XYZ file of C-alpha atoms in Angstrom:
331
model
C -265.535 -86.811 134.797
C -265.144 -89.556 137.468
C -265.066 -89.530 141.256
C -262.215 -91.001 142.989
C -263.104 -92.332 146.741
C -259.789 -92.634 148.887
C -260.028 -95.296 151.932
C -258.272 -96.070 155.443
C -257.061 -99.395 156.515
C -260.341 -99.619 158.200
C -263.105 -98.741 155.678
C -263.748 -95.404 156.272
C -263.886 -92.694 153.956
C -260.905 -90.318 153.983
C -261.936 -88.290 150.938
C -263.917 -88.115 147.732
C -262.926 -86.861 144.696
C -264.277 -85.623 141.294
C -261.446 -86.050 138.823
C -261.289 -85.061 135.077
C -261.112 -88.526 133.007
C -261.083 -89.150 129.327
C -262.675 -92.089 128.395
C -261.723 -94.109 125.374
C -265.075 -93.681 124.009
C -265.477 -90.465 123.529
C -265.630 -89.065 119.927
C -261.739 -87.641 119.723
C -260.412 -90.976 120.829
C -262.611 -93.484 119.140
C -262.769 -91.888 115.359
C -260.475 -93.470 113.694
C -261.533 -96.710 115.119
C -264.811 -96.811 114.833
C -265.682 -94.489 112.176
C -267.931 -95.135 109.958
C -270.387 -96.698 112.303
C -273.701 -95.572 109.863
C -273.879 -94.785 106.542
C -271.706 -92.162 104.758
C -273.266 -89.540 102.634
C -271.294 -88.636 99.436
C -272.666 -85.288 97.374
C -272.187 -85.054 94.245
C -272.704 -81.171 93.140
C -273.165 -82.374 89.258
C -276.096 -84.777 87.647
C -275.495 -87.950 87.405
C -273.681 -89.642 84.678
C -270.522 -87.667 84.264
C -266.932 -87.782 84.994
C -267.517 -86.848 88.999
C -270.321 -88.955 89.359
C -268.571 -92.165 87.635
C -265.391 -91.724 89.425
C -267.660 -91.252 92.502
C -269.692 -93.986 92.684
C -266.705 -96.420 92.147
C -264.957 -94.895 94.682
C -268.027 -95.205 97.422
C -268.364 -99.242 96.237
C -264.848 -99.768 97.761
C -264.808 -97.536 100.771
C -268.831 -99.552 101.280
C -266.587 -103.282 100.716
C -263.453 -101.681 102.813
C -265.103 -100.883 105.917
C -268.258 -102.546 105.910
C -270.519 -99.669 105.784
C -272.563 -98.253 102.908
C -271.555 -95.309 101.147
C -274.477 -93.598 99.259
C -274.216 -91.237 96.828
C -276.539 -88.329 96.612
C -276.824 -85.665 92.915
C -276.963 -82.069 93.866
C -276.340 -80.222 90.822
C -276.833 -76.797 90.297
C -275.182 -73.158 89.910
C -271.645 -74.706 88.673
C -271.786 -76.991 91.527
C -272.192 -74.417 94.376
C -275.464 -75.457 95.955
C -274.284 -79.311 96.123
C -270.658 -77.717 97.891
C -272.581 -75.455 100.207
C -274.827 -77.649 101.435
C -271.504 -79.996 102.760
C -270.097 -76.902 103.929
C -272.666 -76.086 106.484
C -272.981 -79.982 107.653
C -272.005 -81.570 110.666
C -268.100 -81.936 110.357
C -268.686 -85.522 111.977
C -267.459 -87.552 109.011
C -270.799 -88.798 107.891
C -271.349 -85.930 104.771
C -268.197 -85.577 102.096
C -268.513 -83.559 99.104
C -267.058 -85.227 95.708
C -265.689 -82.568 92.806
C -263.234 -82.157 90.386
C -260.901 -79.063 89.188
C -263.707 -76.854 88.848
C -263.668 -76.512 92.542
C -260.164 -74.657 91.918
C -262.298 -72.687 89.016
C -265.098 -71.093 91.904
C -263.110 -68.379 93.045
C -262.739 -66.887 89.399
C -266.727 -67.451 87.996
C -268.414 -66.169 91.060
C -267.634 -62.600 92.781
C -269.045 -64.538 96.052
C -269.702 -67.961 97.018
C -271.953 -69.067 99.621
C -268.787 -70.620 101.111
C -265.182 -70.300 101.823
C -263.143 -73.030 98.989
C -260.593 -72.038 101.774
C -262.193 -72.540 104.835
C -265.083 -74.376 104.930
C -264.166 -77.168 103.504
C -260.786 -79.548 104.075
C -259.534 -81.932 101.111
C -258.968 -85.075 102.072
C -257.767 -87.447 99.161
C -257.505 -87.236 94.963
C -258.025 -90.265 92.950
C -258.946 -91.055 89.413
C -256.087 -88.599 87.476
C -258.022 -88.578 84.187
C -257.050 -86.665 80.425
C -259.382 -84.026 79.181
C -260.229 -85.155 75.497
C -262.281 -83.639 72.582
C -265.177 -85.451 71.716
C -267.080 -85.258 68.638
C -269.948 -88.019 67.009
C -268.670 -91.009 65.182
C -269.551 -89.689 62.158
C -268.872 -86.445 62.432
C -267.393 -84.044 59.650
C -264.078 -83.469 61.239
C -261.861 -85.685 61.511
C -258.885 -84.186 62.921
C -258.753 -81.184 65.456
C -256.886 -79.007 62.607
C -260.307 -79.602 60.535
C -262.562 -78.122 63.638
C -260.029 -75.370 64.459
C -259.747 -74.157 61.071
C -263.490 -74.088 60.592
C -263.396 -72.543 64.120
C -261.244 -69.292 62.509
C -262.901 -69.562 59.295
C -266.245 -69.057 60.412
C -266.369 -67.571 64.130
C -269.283 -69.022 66.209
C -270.625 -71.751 63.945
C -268.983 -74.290 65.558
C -270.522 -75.182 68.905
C -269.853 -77.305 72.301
C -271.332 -78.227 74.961
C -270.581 -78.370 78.830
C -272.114 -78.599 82.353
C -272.408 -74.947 82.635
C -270.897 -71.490 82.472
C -267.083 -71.821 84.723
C -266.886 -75.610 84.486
C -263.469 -77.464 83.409
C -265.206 -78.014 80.042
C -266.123 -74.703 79.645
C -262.669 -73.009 80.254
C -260.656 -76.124 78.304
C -262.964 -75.171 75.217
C -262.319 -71.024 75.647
C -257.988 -72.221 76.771
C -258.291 -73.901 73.150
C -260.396 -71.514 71.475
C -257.563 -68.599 72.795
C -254.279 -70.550 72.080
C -255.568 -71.081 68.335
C -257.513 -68.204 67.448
C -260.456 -70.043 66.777
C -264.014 -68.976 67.863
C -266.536 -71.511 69.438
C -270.115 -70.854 70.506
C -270.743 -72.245 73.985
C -274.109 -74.361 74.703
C -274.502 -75.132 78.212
C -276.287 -77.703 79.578
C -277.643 -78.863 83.403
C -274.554 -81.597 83.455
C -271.556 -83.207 81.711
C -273.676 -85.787 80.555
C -276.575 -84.265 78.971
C -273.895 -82.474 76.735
C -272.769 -85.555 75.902
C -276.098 -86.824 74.707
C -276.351 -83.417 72.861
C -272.886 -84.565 70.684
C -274.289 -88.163 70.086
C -277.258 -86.767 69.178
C -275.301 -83.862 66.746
C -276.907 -81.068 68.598
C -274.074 -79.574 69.277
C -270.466 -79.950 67.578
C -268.158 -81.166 70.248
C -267.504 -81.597 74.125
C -264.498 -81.231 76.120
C -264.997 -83.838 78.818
C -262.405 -86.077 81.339
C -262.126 -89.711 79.612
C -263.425 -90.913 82.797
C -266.924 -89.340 81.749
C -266.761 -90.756 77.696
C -264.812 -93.678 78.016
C -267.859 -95.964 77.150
C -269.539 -94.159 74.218
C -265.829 -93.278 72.846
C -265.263 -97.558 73.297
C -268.754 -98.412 72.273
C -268.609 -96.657 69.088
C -271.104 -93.083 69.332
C -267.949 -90.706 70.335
C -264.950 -90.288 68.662
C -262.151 -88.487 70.332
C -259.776 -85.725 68.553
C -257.157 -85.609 70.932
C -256.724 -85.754 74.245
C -254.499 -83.697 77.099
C -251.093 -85.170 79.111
C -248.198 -85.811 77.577
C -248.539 -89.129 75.829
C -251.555 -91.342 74.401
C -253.753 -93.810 76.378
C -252.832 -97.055 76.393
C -256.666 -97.611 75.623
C -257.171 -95.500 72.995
C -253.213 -95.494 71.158
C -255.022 -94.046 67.709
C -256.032 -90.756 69.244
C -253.070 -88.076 69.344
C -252.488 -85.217 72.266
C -253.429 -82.184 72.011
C -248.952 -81.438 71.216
C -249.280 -84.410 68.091
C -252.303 -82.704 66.807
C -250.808 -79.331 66.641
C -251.773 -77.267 70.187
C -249.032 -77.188 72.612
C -248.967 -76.489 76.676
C -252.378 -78.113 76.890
C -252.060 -80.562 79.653
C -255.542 -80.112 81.629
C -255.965 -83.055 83.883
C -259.034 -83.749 85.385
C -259.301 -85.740 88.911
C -262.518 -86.311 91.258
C -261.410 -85.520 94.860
C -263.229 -86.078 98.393
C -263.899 -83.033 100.734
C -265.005 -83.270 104.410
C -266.633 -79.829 106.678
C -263.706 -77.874 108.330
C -264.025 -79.375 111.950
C -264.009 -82.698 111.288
C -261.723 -84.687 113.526
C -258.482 -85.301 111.897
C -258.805 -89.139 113.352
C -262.056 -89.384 110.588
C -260.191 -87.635 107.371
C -256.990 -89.864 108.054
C -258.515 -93.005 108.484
C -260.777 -91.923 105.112
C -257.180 -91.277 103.415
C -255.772 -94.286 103.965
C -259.262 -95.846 103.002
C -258.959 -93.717 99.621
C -255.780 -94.923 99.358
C -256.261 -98.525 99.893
C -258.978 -99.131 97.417
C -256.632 -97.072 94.326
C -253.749 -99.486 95.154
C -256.983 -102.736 94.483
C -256.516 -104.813 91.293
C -259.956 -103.488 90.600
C -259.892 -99.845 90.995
C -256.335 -99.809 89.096
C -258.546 -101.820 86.163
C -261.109 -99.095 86.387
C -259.021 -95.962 86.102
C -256.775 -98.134 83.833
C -259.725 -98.639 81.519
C -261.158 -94.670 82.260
C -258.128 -93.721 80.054
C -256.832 -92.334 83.761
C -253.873 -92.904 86.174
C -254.633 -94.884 88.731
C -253.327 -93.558 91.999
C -254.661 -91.626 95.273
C -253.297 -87.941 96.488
C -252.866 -87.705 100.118
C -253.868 -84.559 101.909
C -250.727 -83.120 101.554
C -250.162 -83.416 97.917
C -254.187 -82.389 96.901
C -253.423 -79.283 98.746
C -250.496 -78.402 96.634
C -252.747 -79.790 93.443
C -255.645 -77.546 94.729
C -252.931 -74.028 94.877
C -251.640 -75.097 91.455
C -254.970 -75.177 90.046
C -255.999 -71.902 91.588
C -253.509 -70.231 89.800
C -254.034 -71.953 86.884
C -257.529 -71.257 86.454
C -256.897 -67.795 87.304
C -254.824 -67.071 84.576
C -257.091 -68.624 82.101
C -259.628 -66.592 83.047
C -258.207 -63.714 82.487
C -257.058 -64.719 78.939
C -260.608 -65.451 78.182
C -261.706 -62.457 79.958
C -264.128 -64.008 81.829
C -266.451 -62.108 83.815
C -267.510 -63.026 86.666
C -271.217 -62.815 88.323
């Protein structure tokens, strides 16, 4: 508000006035401007150490460089990545909390009867980045050495080859069961707290194999303890030209791609998720974060809010229809 005091020629007072005014400093007007003007807090609803988290913590390096304020990064993992999600969810929508997942946010509706939250409407996507390959991943030395080898052995004797994943309704999860169903092979399923222990669990020949993004196993699969059996999309990394798809090696129609996307609370002023767009944006199109992905095994290149929306129905539906092929039930 602001009061408005009218005068004569002489001096006096005529009349006085209380007028609505909006100041340029208010919140709705300054956002975009201003914003971030204290630290940003970036959940992470998995451990640390996997494809999310990686992807994640590059990504909150350049926004911290971009604008000048830090980014941090915070592990909430738990419950397929629920508790991390809700806890964004019911935050201020003032710009200053963002969730970080991956497809398995598309995956939520299908593994739990109810969420804590709406995917819907509680949350708004803002920006994808980091457009990574699912690959197979079994230890250097491991006995197969081709994905017909593990498949066959996979139909030959049911359950005695095992994986690993992050937990029940993840991406790995449902890309081992979409492989296991398209080739009549049977897997056992060993879950684990995060992407990364499973990992360990593979290096350490625990368990058989992991489905994982490349941005997740790029350095064990370069430094020599991983060795990947093929990987999704439609032609090879440039990285890793040796390794076949999934179509060379003999499965067809499996083109799972993996990205890490940023989510802010619904309410959040549209000034704050643009300006964090055009942020996300900015650092994909840097020399360095093109290197990164590049080197990830992943395309380098942002989603505005537009086109992760249309990303985020397509998923949806593909995820549904996996899980009903797999007959997964959910709790």
């Amino acid at each position: 508000m602001t009061t408005m005091i009218r005068f004569s020629r002489t001096g006096a007072v005529l009349a006085l006035a209380v007028l609505p005014f909006t100041a340029p400093w208010l919140p709705a007007a300054q956002a975009a401007d201003t914003w971030p003007e204290r630290p940003v807090r970036i959940v992470v609803p998995y451990g640390p150490g996997g494809a999310v988290d990686v992807a994640t913590r590059k990504m909150a390096q350049m926004l911290s460089t971009q604008t000048g304020q830090t980014f941090v990064v915070e592990n909430k993992p738990g419950a397929t990545g629920t508790i991390g999600v809700s806890q964004v969810a019911r935050a201020t929508p003032d710009g200053y909390t963002l969730v970080a997942n991956d497809t398995t946010y598309s995956l939520l509706p299908h593994i739990f009867k109810k969420l804590p939250f709406d995917p819907a409407q509680d949350l708004q996507p803002v920006s994808a980045f980091v457009f990574a390959p699912m690959g197979l991943a079994v230890s250097a030395d491991s006995p197969y050495r081709t994905l017909g080898d593990l498949i066959a052995q996979g139909k030959a004797k049911p359950g005695l080859v095992t994986y690993g994943s992050g937990g029940p309704g993840t991406t790995p999860h449902f890309a081992a069961e979409g492989l296991a169903a398209a080739t009549g092979a049977k897997f056992m399923h060993v879950p684990f707290k995060g992407a990364a222990e499973a990992t360990q669990a593979v290096m350490g020949k625990t368990i058989d194999f992991q489905f994982a993004s490349t941005t997740g196993i790029m350095g064990p699969v370069q430094g020599g303890q991983l060795r990947l059996l093929a990987v999704s999309g439609d032609k090879r990394l440039a990285v890793l030209p040796g390794v076949p798809t999934f179509a060379e090696a003999g499965v067809k129609d499996f083109g799972v791609v993996n990205w890490t996307g940023l989510w802010v609370p619904k309410g959040t002023p549209a000034e704050v998720s643009a300006r964090l767009q055009r942020e996300v944006a900015k650092a994909m199109a840097s020399p360095e974060m093109k290197a990164f992905a590049t080197k990830m095994g992943a395309e380098p290149r942002a989603a505005d809010t537009t086109e992760f929306t249309r990303i985020l129905a397509d998923s949806n539906t593909m995820w549904g229809n996996v899980a009903r092929t797999i007959g997964f039930d959910a709790k």
